[in-house]
Each structure stands twice: as C-alpha cells, then as structure tokens.
Tab-separated table of C-alpha atoms in Angstrom:
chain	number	residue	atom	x	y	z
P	228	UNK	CA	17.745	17.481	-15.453
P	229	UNK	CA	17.537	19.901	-18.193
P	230	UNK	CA	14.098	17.902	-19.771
P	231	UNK	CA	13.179	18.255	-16.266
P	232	UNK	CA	13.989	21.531	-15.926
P	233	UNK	CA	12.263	22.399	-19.149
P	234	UNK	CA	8.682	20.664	-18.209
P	235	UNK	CA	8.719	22.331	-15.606
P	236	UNK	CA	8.557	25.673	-16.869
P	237	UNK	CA	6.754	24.729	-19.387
P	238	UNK	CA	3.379	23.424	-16.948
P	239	UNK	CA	4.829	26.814	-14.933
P	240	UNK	CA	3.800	28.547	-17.761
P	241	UNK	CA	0.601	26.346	-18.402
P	242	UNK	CA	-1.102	26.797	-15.229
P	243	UNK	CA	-0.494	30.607	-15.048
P	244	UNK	CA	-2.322	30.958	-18.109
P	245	UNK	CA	-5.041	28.751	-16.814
P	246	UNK	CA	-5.105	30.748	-13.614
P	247	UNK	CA	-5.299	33.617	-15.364
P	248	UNK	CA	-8.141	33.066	-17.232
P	249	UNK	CA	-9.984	31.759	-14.849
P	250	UNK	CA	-8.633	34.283	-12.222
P	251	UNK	CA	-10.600	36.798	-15.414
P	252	UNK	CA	-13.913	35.355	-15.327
P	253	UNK	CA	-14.516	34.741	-11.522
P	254	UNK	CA	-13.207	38.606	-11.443
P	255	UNK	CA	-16.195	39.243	-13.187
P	256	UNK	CA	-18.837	37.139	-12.078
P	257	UNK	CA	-17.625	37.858	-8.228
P	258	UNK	CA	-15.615	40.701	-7.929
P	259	UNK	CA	-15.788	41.235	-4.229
P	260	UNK	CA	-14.933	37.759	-2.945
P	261	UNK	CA	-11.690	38.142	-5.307
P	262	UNK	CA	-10.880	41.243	-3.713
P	263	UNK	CA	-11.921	39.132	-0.052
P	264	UNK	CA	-8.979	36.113	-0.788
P	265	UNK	CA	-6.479	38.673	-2.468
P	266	UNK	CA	-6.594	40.724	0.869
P	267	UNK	CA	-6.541	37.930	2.794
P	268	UNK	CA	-3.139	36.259	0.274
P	269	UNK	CA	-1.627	39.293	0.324
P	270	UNK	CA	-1.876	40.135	4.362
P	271	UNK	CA	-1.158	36.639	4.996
P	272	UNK	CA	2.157	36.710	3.248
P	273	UNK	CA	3.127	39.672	4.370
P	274	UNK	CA	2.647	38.712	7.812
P	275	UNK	CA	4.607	35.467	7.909
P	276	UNK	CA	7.683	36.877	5.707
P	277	UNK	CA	7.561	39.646	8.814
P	278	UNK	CA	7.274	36.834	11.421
P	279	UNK	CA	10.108	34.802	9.392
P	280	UNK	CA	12.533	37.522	9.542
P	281	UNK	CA	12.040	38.666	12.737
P	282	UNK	CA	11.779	35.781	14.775
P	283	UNK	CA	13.924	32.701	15.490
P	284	UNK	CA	12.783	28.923	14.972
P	285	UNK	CA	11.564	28.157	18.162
P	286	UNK	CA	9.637	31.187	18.637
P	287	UNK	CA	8.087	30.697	14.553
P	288	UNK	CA	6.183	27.456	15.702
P	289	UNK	CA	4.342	28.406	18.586
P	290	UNK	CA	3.398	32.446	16.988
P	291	UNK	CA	2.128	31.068	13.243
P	292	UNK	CA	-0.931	29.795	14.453
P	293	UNK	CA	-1.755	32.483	16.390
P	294	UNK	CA	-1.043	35.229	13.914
P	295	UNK	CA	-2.955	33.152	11.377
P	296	UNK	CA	-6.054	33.289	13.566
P	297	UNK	CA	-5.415	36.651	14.354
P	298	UNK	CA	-4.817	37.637	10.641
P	299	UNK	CA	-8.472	35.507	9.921
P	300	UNK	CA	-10.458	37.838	12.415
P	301	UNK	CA	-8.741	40.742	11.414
P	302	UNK	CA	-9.746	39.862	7.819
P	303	UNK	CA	-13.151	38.804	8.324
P	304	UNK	CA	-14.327	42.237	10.537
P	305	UNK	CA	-12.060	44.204	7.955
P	306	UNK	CA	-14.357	42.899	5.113
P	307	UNK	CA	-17.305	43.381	6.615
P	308	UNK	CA	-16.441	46.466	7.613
P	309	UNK	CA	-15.329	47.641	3.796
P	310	UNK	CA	-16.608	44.615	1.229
C-alpha cells in the first residue's frame, strides 16, 4: 500500500506538471477559450458543492441536470456577452 501510495503521488505529480505546461502554451495561443472552460470549471463546481450541501439525496438527482443546463446557458450568453 505504501508503493501504491507512493506511485500515486508520484504520476499526481507527473500529470500536474504536464497539465501545466500545456495548460501554458494553449494560454497563449488561445487565451479566451481558457478563460471560456475556467469560468465554466469554476461556476460549475461551485454550483454543485452549493447544490450538495444544501440539498438532500433525492432532491440531488432530479436538480443536477437541470442546474447543469442552466449553468451551460448561463455560461454560453455570459461569454458572449463578455469574451
């Protein structure tokens, strides 16, 4: 478990750097589409972690889908309205 353990922080570690990188260059080639998936990362998170908290179970499954639509649209006239 501790090899396991230890692999796995390793390719942890890995992959960040290789996200990073490449996270670098497509900042520069395409800066606004970055911004376009950060905004739409970040608001989705934040979003479900409010939906998580605040409702129960059975209430999660039939919202999600709807807030994630909702979120989408919001997103998409946001960015055109800003981006």
């Amino acid at each position: 478990t501790y090899i396991r353990k230890y692999v796995r922080t390793f390719v942890r570690m890995y992959v960040r750097t290789i996200v990073r990188t490449y996270v670098r260059s497509f900042v520069r080639s395409f800066d606004r589409s970055f911004i376009r998936t950060y905004l739409r990362t970040y608001i989705r998170t934040y979003v479900r972690s409010l939906v998580l908290s605040y409702l129960p179970t059975y209430v999660r499954s039939f919202v999600i889908p709807y807030v994630r639509s909702f979120v989408r649209s919001f997103v998409r006239s946001f960015v055109r309205i800003y981006v």
